[in-house]
Tab-separated table of C-alpha atoms in Angstrom:
chain	number	residue	atom	x	y	z
A	1	UNK	CA	-5.260	28.661	3.079
A	2	UNK	CA	-6.124	25.055	2.263
A	3	UNK	CA	-7.168	22.635	4.971
A	4	UNK	CA	-4.416	20.572	6.504
A	5	UNK	CA	-4.837	17.125	5.040
A	6	UNK	CA	-3.910	13.945	6.810
A	7	UNK	CA	-1.289	13.006	4.210
A	8	UNK	CA	1.780	15.105	3.451
A	9	UNK	CA	3.238	15.142	-0.047
A	10	UNK	CA	6.807	13.924	-0.331
A	11	UNK	CA	7.399	13.817	-4.108
A	12	UNK	CA	5.301	15.421	-6.851
A	13	UNK	CA	5.582	14.537	-10.527
A	14	UNK	CA	7.109	17.209	-12.810
A	15	UNK	CA	6.918	19.829	-10.066
A	16	UNK	CA	9.457	22.640	-10.161
A	17	UNK	CA	10.987	23.410	-6.785
A	18	UNK	CA	10.468	21.543	-3.536
A	19	UNK	CA	7.172	19.854	-2.701
A	20	UNK	CA	4.963	22.158	-0.628
A	21	UNK	CA	4.886	21.061	2.976
A	22	UNK	CA	7.818	18.701	2.495
A	23	UNK	CA	9.525	17.777	5.760
A	24	UNK	CA	7.024	19.750	7.864
A	25	UNK	CA	6.043	16.717	9.905
A	26	UNK	CA	7.394	13.385	10.879
A	27	UNK	CA	5.280	10.772	9.178
A	28	UNK	CA	4.899	7.052	9.732
A	29	UNK	CA	5.919	4.979	6.742
A	30	UNK	CA	3.138	2.497	6.116
A	31	UNK	CA	3.544	-0.896	4.493
A	32	UNK	CA	1.450	-3.808	3.268
A	33	UNK	CA	2.808	-7.301	3.943
A	34	UNK	CA	1.687	-10.162	1.679
A	35	UNK	CA	2.612	-13.629	2.898
A	36	UNK	CA	2.290	-15.712	-0.289
A	37	UNK	CA	2.842	-18.880	1.754
A	38	UNK	CA	-0.503	-18.510	3.583
A	39	UNK	CA	-2.595	-17.066	0.739
A	40	UNK	CA	-5.386	-19.498	-0.202
A	41	UNK	CA	-6.433	-17.601	-3.342
A	42	UNK	CA	-9.953	-16.839	-2.087
A	43	UNK	CA	-9.998	-13.419	-3.809
A	44	UNK	CA	-11.723	-11.648	-0.909
A	45	UNK	CA	-9.196	-8.835	-1.396
A	46	UNK	CA	-10.201	-8.499	-5.060
A	47	UNK	CA	-13.877	-8.120	-4.161
A	48	UNK	CA	-13.183	-5.794	-1.221
A	49	UNK	CA	-11.055	-3.577	-3.497
A	50	UNK	CA	-13.689	-3.357	-6.234
A	51	UNK	CA	-16.387	-2.750	-3.630
A	52	UNK	CA	-14.611	0.003	-1.684
A	53	UNK	CA	-13.402	1.860	-4.772
A	54	UNK	CA	-16.809	1.541	-6.489
A	55	UNK	CA	-15.185	-0.083	-9.496
A	56	UNK	CA	-17.711	-1.338	-12.055
A	57	UNK	CA	-18.286	-5.046	-12.554
A	58	UNK	CA	-17.480	-6.165	-16.071
A	59	UNK	CA	-17.330	-9.507	-17.854
A	60	UNK	CA	-13.953	-11.197	-17.428
A	61	UNK	CA	-12.037	-13.594	-19.627
A	62	UNK	CA	-11.223	-17.211	-18.848
A	63	UNK	CA	-7.714	-18.473	-19.567
A	64	UNK	CA	-7.793	-21.986	-18.068
A	65	UNK	CA	-6.679	-20.859	-14.605
A	66	UNK	CA	-8.455	-19.732	-11.466
A	67	UNK	CA	-7.300	-16.177	-12.182
A	68	UNK	CA	-10.105	-13.614	-12.516
A	69	UNK	CA	-8.570	-12.026	-15.626
A	70	UNK	CA	-5.185	-12.159	-17.381
A	71	UNK	CA	-3.912	-8.896	-15.857
A	72	UNK	CA	-5.026	-5.938	-13.757
A	73	UNK	CA	-7.118	-3.328	-15.524
A	74	UNK	CA	-8.131	0.308	-15.009
A	75	UNK	CA	-11.229	-0.916	-13.187
A	76	UNK	CA	-9.589	-3.906	-11.449
A	77	UNK	CA	-6.594	-2.857	-9.356
A	78	UNK	CA	-6.015	-5.976	-7.299
A	79	UNK	CA	-5.579	-9.372	-8.930
A	80	UNK	CA	-4.543	-12.710	-7.473
A	81	UNK	CA	-2.177	-14.335	-9.954
A	82	UNK	CA	-2.300	-18.142	-9.976
A	83	UNK	CA	0.830	-19.892	-11.153
A	84	UNK	CA	1.784	-23.546	-11.443
A	85	UNK	CA	5.492	-24.012	-10.873
A	86	UNK	CA	7.213	-27.337	-11.519
A	87	UNK	CA	10.006	-28.109	-9.069
A	88	UNK	CA	13.156	-29.949	-10.215
A	89	UNK	CA	11.895	-33.119	-8.459
A	90	UNK	CA	8.739	-33.063	-10.590
A	91	UNK	CA	6.331	-31.866	-7.904
A	92	UNK	CA	4.018	-28.993	-8.672
A	93	UNK	CA	3.732	-25.858	-6.553
A	94	UNK	CA	0.510	-23.887	-6.889
A	95	UNK	CA	1.478	-20.299	-6.193
A	96	UNK	CA	-0.867	-17.384	-5.535
A	97	UNK	CA	0.341	-13.831	-5.534
A	98	UNK	CA	-1.681	-10.699	-4.957
A	99	UNK	CA	-0.702	-8.345	-7.773
A	100	UNK	CA	-1.195	-4.606	-7.268
A	101	UNK	CA	0.789	-1.368	-7.082
A	102	UNK	CA	3.986	-1.856	-5.071
A	103	UNK	CA	4.183	1.790	-3.905
A	104	UNK	CA	7.940	2.081	-4.555
A	105	UNK	CA	10.055	4.467	-2.524
A	106	UNK	CA	11.524	5.620	-5.844
A	107	UNK	CA	8.520	5.314	-8.181
A	108	UNK	CA	9.179	4.859	-11.900
A	109	UNK	CA	5.737	6.231	-12.776
A	110	UNK	CA	6.447	9.463	-10.915
A	111	UNK	CA	9.873	9.869	-12.551
A	112	UNK	CA	8.303	9.394	-15.983
A	113	UNK	CA	5.279	11.649	-15.458
A	114	UNK	CA	5.471	15.032	-17.234
A	115	UNK	CA	2.272	16.466	-15.683
A	116	UNK	CA	2.668	18.626	-12.573
A	117	UNK	CA	0.977	16.951	-9.634
A	118	UNK	CA	-0.582	14.040	-11.531
A	119	UNK	CA	1.397	11.564	-9.412
A	120	UNK	CA	2.086	12.256	-5.763
A	121	UNK	CA	4.135	10.246	-3.331
A	122	UNK	CA	3.040	10.943	0.213
A	123	UNK	CA	5.446	11.061	3.108
A	124	UNK	CA	3.925	7.824	4.439
A	125	UNK	CA	5.042	6.037	1.261
A	126	UNK	CA	1.753	5.832	-0.688
A	127	UNK	CA	2.064	6.647	-4.390
A	128	UNK	CA	-1.227	8.071	-5.607
A	129	UNK	CA	-2.503	9.215	-8.989
A	130	UNK	CA	-4.388	12.482	-9.148
A	131	UNK	CA	-6.587	12.058	-12.226
A	132	UNK	CA	-7.485	15.765	-12.193
A	133	UNK	CA	-3.935	16.606	-13.290
A	134	UNK	CA	-3.376	13.548	-15.501
A	135	UNK	CA	-2.880	14.349	-19.193
A	136	UNK	CA	-3.228	10.721	-20.311
A	137	UNK	CA	0.200	10.475	-21.966
A	138	UNK	CA	0.786	6.953	-20.530
A	139	UNK	CA	4.469	7.598	-19.755
A	140	UNK	CA	3.828	6.122	-16.288
A	141	UNK	CA	2.600	2.888	-17.909
A	142	UNK	CA	5.969	2.329	-19.564
A	143	UNK	CA	7.911	3.798	-16.618
A	144	UNK	CA	6.557	1.257	-14.119
A	145	UNK	CA	8.713	-1.849	-13.647
A	146	UNK	CA	5.699	-3.834	-12.351
A	147	UNK	CA	3.223	-3.070	-15.205
A	148	UNK	CA	0.630	-1.572	-12.893
A	149	UNK	CA	-0.772	1.764	-14.212
A	150	UNK	CA	-3.663	1.150	-16.619
A	151	UNK	CA	-5.110	3.559	-19.157
A	152	UNK	CA	-8.858	4.071	-19.352
A	153	UNK	CA	-9.714	4.824	-23.009
A	154	UNK	CA	-13.063	6.400	-22.018
A	155	UNK	CA	-11.757	9.012	-19.588
A	156	UNK	CA	-8.257	9.181	-21.150
A	157	UNK	CA	-6.697	8.935	-17.673
A	158	UNK	CA	-4.546	6.361	-15.939
A	159	UNK	CA	-5.681	4.490	-12.826
A	160	UNK	CA	-4.138	2.128	-10.289
A	161	UNK	CA	-4.270	0.951	-6.681
A	162	UNK	CA	-4.191	3.875	-4.229
A	163	UNK	CA	-3.344	1.711	-1.182
A	164	UNK	CA	-6.734	3.144	-0.115
A	165	UNK	CA	-5.107	6.519	0.605
A	166	UNK	CA	-8.554	7.822	1.585
A	167	UNK	CA	-8.847	5.149	4.288
A	168	UNK	CA	-5.214	5.307	5.433
A	169	UNK	CA	-5.423	9.110	5.698
A	170	UNK	CA	-8.298	8.663	8.156
A	171	UNK	CA	-6.474	6.019	10.170
A	172	UNK	CA	-8.107	2.926	8.646
A	173	UNK	CA	-6.375	-0.017	6.990
A	174	UNK	CA	-6.808	-0.600	3.213
A	175	UNK	CA	-9.930	-2.530	2.176
A	176	UNK	CA	-8.007	-5.609	0.971
A	177	UNK	CA	-6.146	-5.903	4.291
A	178	UNK	CA	-9.352	-5.743	6.274
A	179	UNK	CA	-11.077	-8.451	4.247
A	180	UNK	CA	-8.275	-11.083	4.167
A	181	UNK	CA	-9.668	-14.105	6.079
A	182	UNK	CA	-6.388	-16.006	6.482
A	183	UNK	CA	-4.410	-13.044	7.758
A	184	UNK	CA	-1.829	-13.413	5.012
A	185	UNK	CA	-2.235	-9.661	4.420
A	186	UNK	CA	-0.987	-7.380	7.140
A	187	UNK	CA	-0.749	-3.612	7.385
A	188	UNK	CA	1.301	-1.393	9.654
A	189	UNK	CA	4.540	0.549	9.826
A	190	UNK	CA	7.304	-0.400	7.413
A	191	UNK	CA	9.591	-1.389	10.296
A	192	UNK	CA	7.008	-3.681	11.870
A	193	UNK	CA	6.132	-5.326	8.559
A	194	UNK	CA	9.809	-5.901	7.732
A	195	UNK	CA	10.290	-7.486	11.141
A	196	UNK	CA	7.242	-9.755	10.842
A	197	UNK	CA	8.213	-10.732	7.292
A	198	UNK	CA	11.755	-11.534	8.403
A	199	UNK	CA	10.503	-13.691	11.273
A	200	UNK	CA	8.122	-15.556	8.969
A	201	UNK	CA	10.870	-16.176	6.393
A	202	UNK	CA	13.137	-17.479	9.155
A	203	UNK	CA	10.349	-19.787	10.328
A	204	UNK	CA	9.907	-21.089	6.769
A	205	UNK	CA	13.652	-21.739	6.466
A	206	UNK	CA	14.108	-23.344	9.885
A	207	UNK	CA	10.898	-25.311	10.346
A	208	UNK	CA	9.368	-25.940	6.927
A	209	UNK	CA	12.355	-26.713	4.729
A	210	UNK	CA	12.132	-23.725	2.391
A	211	UNK	CA	15.850	-22.993	2.334
A	212	UNK	CA	15.470	-20.007	0.028
A	213	UNK	CA	12.470	-18.408	1.736
A	214	UNK	CA	12.868	-14.678	2.030
A	215	UNK	CA	11.381	-11.220	1.881
A	216	UNK	CA	10.791	-9.358	-1.386
A	217	UNK	CA	11.537	-5.667	-0.830
A	218	UNK	CA	13.534	-4.702	-3.958
A	219	UNK	CA	16.205	-2.131	-3.187
A	220	UNK	CA	16.637	-1.291	-6.878
A	221	UNK	CA	13.558	0.942	-6.562
A	222	UNK	CA	14.523	2.077	-3.053
A	223	UNK	CA	12.362	-0.569	-1.370
A	224	UNK	CA	8.607	-0.878	-1.749
A	225	UNK	CA	5.696	-0.200	0.569
A	226	UNK	CA	4.177	-3.537	-0.400
A	227	UNK	CA	6.451	-6.429	0.568
A	228	UNK	CA	6.135	-10.168	-0.006
A	229	UNK	CA	7.219	-13.270	1.882
A	230	UNK	CA	8.168	-15.802	-0.814
A	231	UNK	CA	8.912	-19.544	-0.649
A	232	UNK	CA	11.908	-18.890	-2.860
A	233	UNK	CA	13.121	-15.310	-2.809
A	234	UNK	CA	15.881	-16.128	-5.301
A	235	UNK	CA	13.306	-16.655	-8.068
A	236	UNK	CA	10.420	-14.183	-7.759
A	237	UNK	CA	9.662	-14.572	-11.511
A	238	UNK	CA	7.817	-17.814	-10.835
A	239	UNK	CA	5.094	-15.802	-9.057
A	240	UNK	CA	3.602	-14.511	-12.311
A	241	UNK	CA	6.352	-12.204	-13.495
A	242	UNK	CA	7.494	-10.495	-10.316
A	243	UNK	CA	10.797	-8.922	-11.469
A	244	UNK	CA	13.821	-10.015	-9.436
A	245	UNK	CA	15.555	-6.697	-10.054
A	246	UNK	CA	12.934	-4.064	-10.957
A	247	UNK	CA	14.414	-0.889	-12.385
A	248	UNK	CA	13.102	2.310	-13.860
A	249	UNK	CA	13.876	2.272	-17.624
A	250	UNK	CA	17.153	4.162	-18.254
A	251	UNK	CA	15.467	6.308	-20.898
A	252	UNK	CA	13.396	7.966	-18.153
A	253	UNK	CA	16.419	8.620	-15.980
A	254	UNK	CA	18.165	10.174	-18.992
A	255	UNK	CA	15.036	12.176	-19.795
A	256	UNK	CA	14.677	13.485	-16.294
A	257	UNK	CA	18.269	14.131	-15.232
A	258	UNK	CA	19.967	14.921	-18.571
A	259	UNK	CA	17.640	15.980	-21.372
A	260	UNK	CA	15.250	18.080	-19.337
A	261	UNK	CA	17.950	20.290	-17.695
A	262	UNK	CA	20.020	20.437	-20.891
A	263	UNK	CA	17.037	21.405	-23.018
A	264	UNK	CA	16.054	23.931	-20.369
A	265	UNK	CA	19.541	25.422	-20.513
A	266	UNK	CA	19.376	25.629	-24.321
A	267	UNK	CA	16.025	27.369	-24.063
A	268	UNK	CA	17.541	29.840	-21.593
A	269	UNK	CA	20.499	30.498	-23.901
A	270	UNK	CA	18.111	31.042	-26.775
A	271	UNK	CA	16.169	33.589	-24.761
A	272	UNK	CA	19.416	35.316	-23.677
A	273	UNK	CA	20.554	35.406	-27.326
A	274	UNK	CA	17.347	37.100	-28.364
A	275	UNK	CA	17.748	39.562	-25.526
A	276	UNK	CA	21.395	40.273	-26.433
A	277	UNK	CA	20.419	40.783	-30.067
A	278	UNK	CA	17.689	43.205	-29.033
A	279	UNK	CA	20.086	45.163	-26.808
A	280	UNK	CA	22.937	45.323	-29.362
A	281	UNK	CA	21.062	45.595	-32.670
A	282	UNK	CA	17.721	46.905	-31.516
A	283	UNK	CA	14.339	45.917	-32.905
A	284	UNK	CA	14.030	45.055	-36.542
A	285	UNK	CA	12.487	47.935	-38.448
A	286	UNK	CA	10.536	47.860	-41.678
A	287	UNK	CA	13.015	48.245	-44.567
A	288	UNK	CA	12.152	50.222	-47.687
A	289	UNK	CA	11.444	48.086	-50.738
A	290	UNK	CA	14.531	47.671	-52.940
A	291	UNK	CA	14.030	49.541	-56.215
A	292	UNK	CA	13.339	47.578	-59.329
A	293	UNK	CA	11.797	44.569	-57.552
A	294	UNK	CA	8.416	44.908	-59.240
A	295	UNK	CA	9.985	44.794	-62.646
A	296	UNK	CA	11.696	41.475	-61.965
A	297	UNK	CA	8.489	39.914	-60.699
A	298	UNK	CA	6.430	41.322	-63.506
B	1	UNK	CA	-2.440	56.190	17.441
B	2	UNK	CA	-1.174	57.590	14.230
B	3	UNK	CA	0.315	55.231	11.679
B	4	UNK	CA	2.583	56.721	9.070
B	5	UNK	CA	2.829	55.263	5.597
B	6	UNK	CA	6.381	54.052	6.359
B	7	UNK	CA	5.357	52.264	9.623
B	8	UNK	CA	2.412	50.627	7.885
B	9	UNK	CA	4.628	49.241	5.086
B	10	UNK	CA	7.248	48.037	7.584
B	11	UNK	CA	4.602	46.266	9.632
B	12	UNK	CA	3.107	44.612	6.559
B	13	UNK	CA	6.440	43.288	5.320
B	14	UNK	CA	7.554	42.097	8.771
B	15	UNK	CA	4.170	40.498	9.468
B	16	UNK	CA	4.188	38.709	6.115
B	17	UNK	CA	7.708	37.436	6.682
B	18	UNK	CA	6.807	36.197	10.160
B	19	UNK	CA	3.659	34.552	8.745
B	20	UNK	CA	5.683	32.577	6.211
B	21	UNK	CA	8.538	31.840	8.623
B	22	UNK	CA	6.154	30.318	11.153
B	23	UNK	CA	5.135	27.672	8.673
B	24	UNK	CA	2.081	29.072	6.942
B	25	UNK	CA	2.629	27.932	3.389
B	26	UNK	CA	0.346	29.834	1.065
B	27	UNK	CA	0.867	27.501	-1.899
B	28	UNK	CA	-1.682	24.706	-2.126
B	29	UNK	CA	-0.679	21.437	-0.548
B	30	UNK	CA	-0.835	18.684	-3.155
B	31	UNK	CA	-1.831	16.011	-0.664
B	32	UNK	CA	-5.504	15.827	-1.539
B	33	UNK	CA	-6.789	12.312	-1.209
B	34	UNK	CA	-10.398	11.378	-1.851
B	35	UNK	CA	-12.751	12.079	1.024
B	36	UNK	CA	-13.601	8.976	3.063
B	37	UNK	CA	-16.953	7.913	1.652
B	38	UNK	CA	-18.169	6.452	4.950
B	39	UNK	CA	-16.975	9.266	7.232
B	40	UNK	CA	-20.496	10.452	8.185
B	41	UNK	CA	-22.502	7.397	7.136
B	42	UNK	CA	-24.738	5.549	9.602
B	43	UNK	CA	-23.304	2.282	10.851
B	44	UNK	CA	-25.612	-0.708	11.347
B	45	UNK	CA	-24.329	-3.998	12.715
B	46	UNK	CA	-25.590	-7.128	11.031
B	47	UNK	CA	-24.721	-10.725	10.234
B	48	UNK	CA	-23.622	-12.089	6.877
B	49	UNK	CA	-26.452	-14.303	5.555
B	50	UNK	CA	-24.391	-16.721	3.474
B	51	UNK	CA	-22.786	-19.594	5.426
B	52	UNK	CA	-23.053	-20.875	8.967
B	53	UNK	CA	-19.889	-19.108	10.123
B	54	UNK	CA	-22.077	-16.003	10.650
B	55	UNK	CA	-19.511	-13.248	10.263
B	56	UNK	CA	-20.408	-9.867	11.691
B	57	UNK	CA	-20.680	-7.018	9.205
B	58	UNK	CA	-21.215	-3.283	9.387
B	59	UNK	CA	-23.607	-1.789	6.853
B	60	UNK	CA	-22.807	1.837	6.035
B	61	UNK	CA	-25.844	3.848	5.032
B	62	UNK	CA	-26.029	7.269	3.438
B	63	UNK	CA	-27.131	10.031	5.786
B	64	UNK	CA	-27.765	10.239	9.524
B	65	UNK	CA	-31.272	8.707	9.512
B	66	UNK	CA	-32.934	12.148	9.629
B	67	UNK	CA	-36.647	12.213	8.833
B	68	UNK	CA	-36.299	13.470	5.260
B	69	UNK	CA	-33.262	11.404	4.290
B	70	UNK	CA	-33.955	8.202	2.408
B	71	UNK	CA	-31.316	5.729	3.579
B	72	UNK	CA	-29.217	4.028	0.921
B	73	UNK	CA	-26.499	1.456	1.509
B	74	UNK	CA	-23.117	2.747	0.323
B	75	UNK	CA	-20.722	0.147	1.717
B	76	UNK	CA	-20.573	-3.106	3.693
B	77	UNK	CA	-17.483	-4.369	5.460
B	78	UNK	CA	-16.483	-6.683	8.298
B	79	UNK	CA	-17.167	-5.808	11.923
B	80	UNK	CA	-13.817	-5.642	13.771
B	81	UNK	CA	-15.585	-6.084	17.140
B	82	UNK	CA	-17.258	-9.333	16.104
B	83	UNK	CA	-15.559	-12.300	17.818
B	84	UNK	CA	-16.024	-14.674	14.874
B	85	UNK	CA	-14.429	-12.809	11.989
B	86	UNK	CA	-12.797	-9.798	13.707
B	87	UNK	CA	-13.298	-7.601	10.651
B	88	UNK	CA	-12.419	-10.072	7.920
B	89	UNK	CA	-14.789	-11.350	5.248
B	90	UNK	CA	-14.650	-13.933	2.485
B	91	UNK	CA	-15.215	-12.914	-1.167
B	92	UNK	CA	-18.938	-13.611	-0.926
B	93	UNK	CA	-19.218	-11.602	2.263
B	94	UNK	CA	-17.170	-8.783	0.756
B	95	UNK	CA	-19.747	-8.494	-2.017
B	96	UNK	CA	-22.695	-8.046	0.373
B	97	UNK	CA	-23.419	-4.576	-0.971
B	98	UNK	CA	-24.463	-6.315	-4.184
B	99	UNK	CA	-26.887	-8.420	-2.153
B	100	UNK	CA	-28.820	-5.227	-1.427
B	101	UNK	CA	-28.169	-3.125	-4.525
B	102	UNK	CA	-29.036	-5.631	-7.193
B	103	UNK	CA	-31.389	-5.398	-10.158
B	104	UNK	CA	-31.961	-9.134	-9.999
B	105	UNK	CA	-33.050	-9.175	-6.360
B	106	UNK	CA	-36.340	-11.056	-5.893
B	107	UNK	CA	-38.996	-8.721	-4.470
B	108	UNK	CA	-42.198	-10.808	-4.677
B	109	UNK	CA	-43.095	-14.472	-4.161
B	110	UNK	CA	-42.811	-16.817	-7.098
B	111	UNK	CA	-43.873	-20.406	-7.588
B	112	UNK	CA	-42.826	-23.127	-9.987
B	113	UNK	CA	-45.681	-25.600	-10.152
B	114	UNK	CA	-45.082	-29.345	-10.530
B	115	UNK	CA	-44.128	-30.047	-14.130
B	116	UNK	CA	-43.811	-26.364	-15.033
B	117	UNK	CA	-40.599	-24.937	-16.521
B	118	UNK	CA	-41.234	-21.260	-15.728
B	119	UNK	CA	-41.509	-19.376	-12.443
B	120	UNK	CA	-44.863	-17.676	-11.922
B	121	UNK	CA	-45.493	-14.479	-9.902
B	122	UNK	CA	-48.098	-14.875	-7.164
B	123	UNK	CA	-49.395	-12.586	-4.425
B	124	UNK	CA	-48.366	-12.943	-0.784
B	125	UNK	CA	-51.951	-13.889	0.128
B	126	UNK	CA	-51.989	-16.652	-2.416
B	127	UNK	CA	-48.545	-17.875	-1.326
B	128	UNK	CA	-49.569	-18.067	2.341
B	129	UNK	CA	-52.840	-19.817	1.470
B	130	UNK	CA	-51.128	-22.429	-0.706
B	131	UNK	CA	-48.407	-23.070	1.870
B	132	UNK	CA	-51.033	-23.499	4.612
B	133	UNK	CA	-53.027	-25.911	2.474
B	134	UNK	CA	-49.947	-28.023	1.694
B	135	UNK	CA	-48.783	-28.057	5.324
B	136	UNK	CA	-52.248	-29.184	6.427
B	137	UNK	CA	-52.392	-31.924	3.770
B	138	UNK	CA	-48.844	-33.185	4.445
B	139	UNK	CA	-49.458	-33.246	8.208
B	140	UNK	CA	-52.738	-35.102	7.824
B	141	UNK	CA	-51.072	-37.664	5.541
B	142	UNK	CA	-47.910	-38.258	7.566
B	143	UNK	CA	-48.968	-37.747	11.197
B	144	UNK	CA	-48.018	-40.700	13.397
B	145	UNK	CA	-49.871	-41.103	16.701
B	146	UNK	CA	-48.324	-44.379	17.830
B	147	UNK	CA	-45.125	-46.076	16.782
B	148	UNK	CA	-44.661	-49.808	15.996
B	149	UNK	CA	-44.486	-50.720	19.693
B	150	UNK	CA	-47.737	-48.895	20.386
B	151	UNK	CA	-46.165	-45.985	22.261
B	152	UNK	CA	-47.774	-42.565	21.837
B	153	UNK	CA	-45.426	-40.330	19.817
B	154	UNK	CA	-47.718	-37.789	18.038
B	155	UNK	CA	-45.191	-36.765	15.440
B	156	UNK	CA	-45.378	-35.385	11.912
B	157	UNK	CA	-42.760	-37.149	9.822
B	158	UNK	CA	-43.541	-35.556	6.463
B	159	UNK	CA	-42.239	-32.050	7.277
B	160	UNK	CA	-38.782	-30.740	8.125
B	161	UNK	CA	-37.674	-27.215	8.901
B	162	UNK	CA	-34.265	-25.589	8.415
B	163	UNK	CA	-33.334	-22.108	9.545
B	164	UNK	CA	-30.620	-19.757	8.382
B	165	UNK	CA	-27.793	-18.154	10.290
B	166	UNK	CA	-29.344	-14.679	10.288
B	167	UNK	CA	-32.429	-15.908	12.151
B	168	UNK	CA	-32.718	-14.117	15.471
B	169	UNK	CA	-33.403	-15.774	18.816
B	170	UNK	CA	-36.950	-14.416	18.708
B	171	UNK	CA	-37.553	-15.868	15.256
B	172	UNK	CA	-36.115	-19.240	16.282
B	173	UNK	CA	-38.334	-19.265	19.402
B	174	UNK	CA	-41.385	-18.850	17.195
B	175	UNK	CA	-40.093	-21.518	14.799
B	176	UNK	CA	-39.715	-24.044	17.604
B	177	UNK	CA	-43.131	-23.196	19.085
B	178	UNK	CA	-44.989	-23.463	15.771
B	179	UNK	CA	-43.141	-26.515	14.447
B	180	UNK	CA	-43.382	-28.478	17.705
B	181	UNK	CA	-47.115	-27.709	17.815
B	182	UNK	CA	-47.397	-29.394	14.395
B	183	UNK	CA	-45.415	-32.358	15.677
B	184	UNK	CA	-42.355	-31.701	13.491
B	185	UNK	CA	-39.224	-33.467	14.837
B	186	UNK	CA	-36.838	-32.668	12.016
B	187	UNK	CA	-35.912	-29.176	13.165
B	188	UNK	CA	-32.538	-27.940	12.111
B	189	UNK	CA	-30.596	-24.724	11.788
B	190	UNK	CA	-27.451	-24.303	9.718
B	191	UNK	CA	-25.947	-21.818	12.149
B	192	UNK	CA	-24.336	-22.832	15.423
B	193	UNK	CA	-24.221	-19.389	16.916
């Protein structure tokens, strides 16, 4: 009997049958709130993430911005993206967005994954990769609408932000949340975070003149467990490619809900055919050589 | 009590069914997160040495400080009970572990002599001796007994002292005592804590 762990599995990649322990407990849905309007781009969250997860320090590339590197990597899960956006009136907005796994309620990586138990979604909403079961096929990389999973060519496994599942399971907040000096990162239950985000967006609309301020919690992936407050929720693309309508590629939906069952059914029919043939015709026996064959060959 | 083969089998089946029905799932639960790396580490409170804000930090050290365990820092993060930062840290503070575990950390005194381009390793004894000689010379050269109006001031104007934010009260007491005894007026500390 395994020890009861603090986190209960809710969805398991490529697992036949229900998830073990599913629905055994009520579980609090956790959520990370990122208020992009109060982020100062100090990168304390980047350092705290690399420090807590013991990620190695490597040389980075410079691309004429304040950004640490062009995109997240297998050893850098949390990246502040700096973007300069030109408003219609000619003014420039300098936007900073913390880019990391969004922990979707309906994760594209998990739908795409063919390895049993390599990707687990816990009942509290965290989507975690289990590298022990990962086969390194990189389907999750193309299945993710946010371009988050990253392949490590040395270990041949895929890595990404875990929302510090080890810390959250023990009742601590993720490392990035704890470090944030401006308080633009918050962590708590999904309901609380949605409420705080809504209040902040209302404040931005009413008092600061951001008519389009709103909360980014895309329902096309069932909502996410990382939500943003944006100056302009109608155009999330300006924040370094945040998709306004993230979707799981249709090929994966077809693969999972059509091809896999259909192919399974064909395989079953094939097996039944073999069985029927065995029952009706019996096993194939060695036939005597037809006379005269040697002469033709010779 | 005699148990027949039939009773034994019945009991086994019923017991097994009850065991499963009561929620004992014998298949492995997939929820296996990494173990918390600081769960049994020693916690030491300290102060971030970088700027004058003086954020409180907790240093997590391997082991429970038992006699045979050699302590090793495994993690540093903000102290949530500290009134200044309440658990938060800036990027420099978040990297404090690298302040301790660093190949390039300076472990012995070095000197760069006037006109030299390279740093030179010296012993602690030599460093103390040279510092003492320079302090003595500077004080002798710049000591002012009376100011322009003829008032007794007894001050040493050629030396200044600055402290850092991790200096303790005890250290600062000694600093004030020793510097005032030399006549140093330019006493400063970057931390207002």
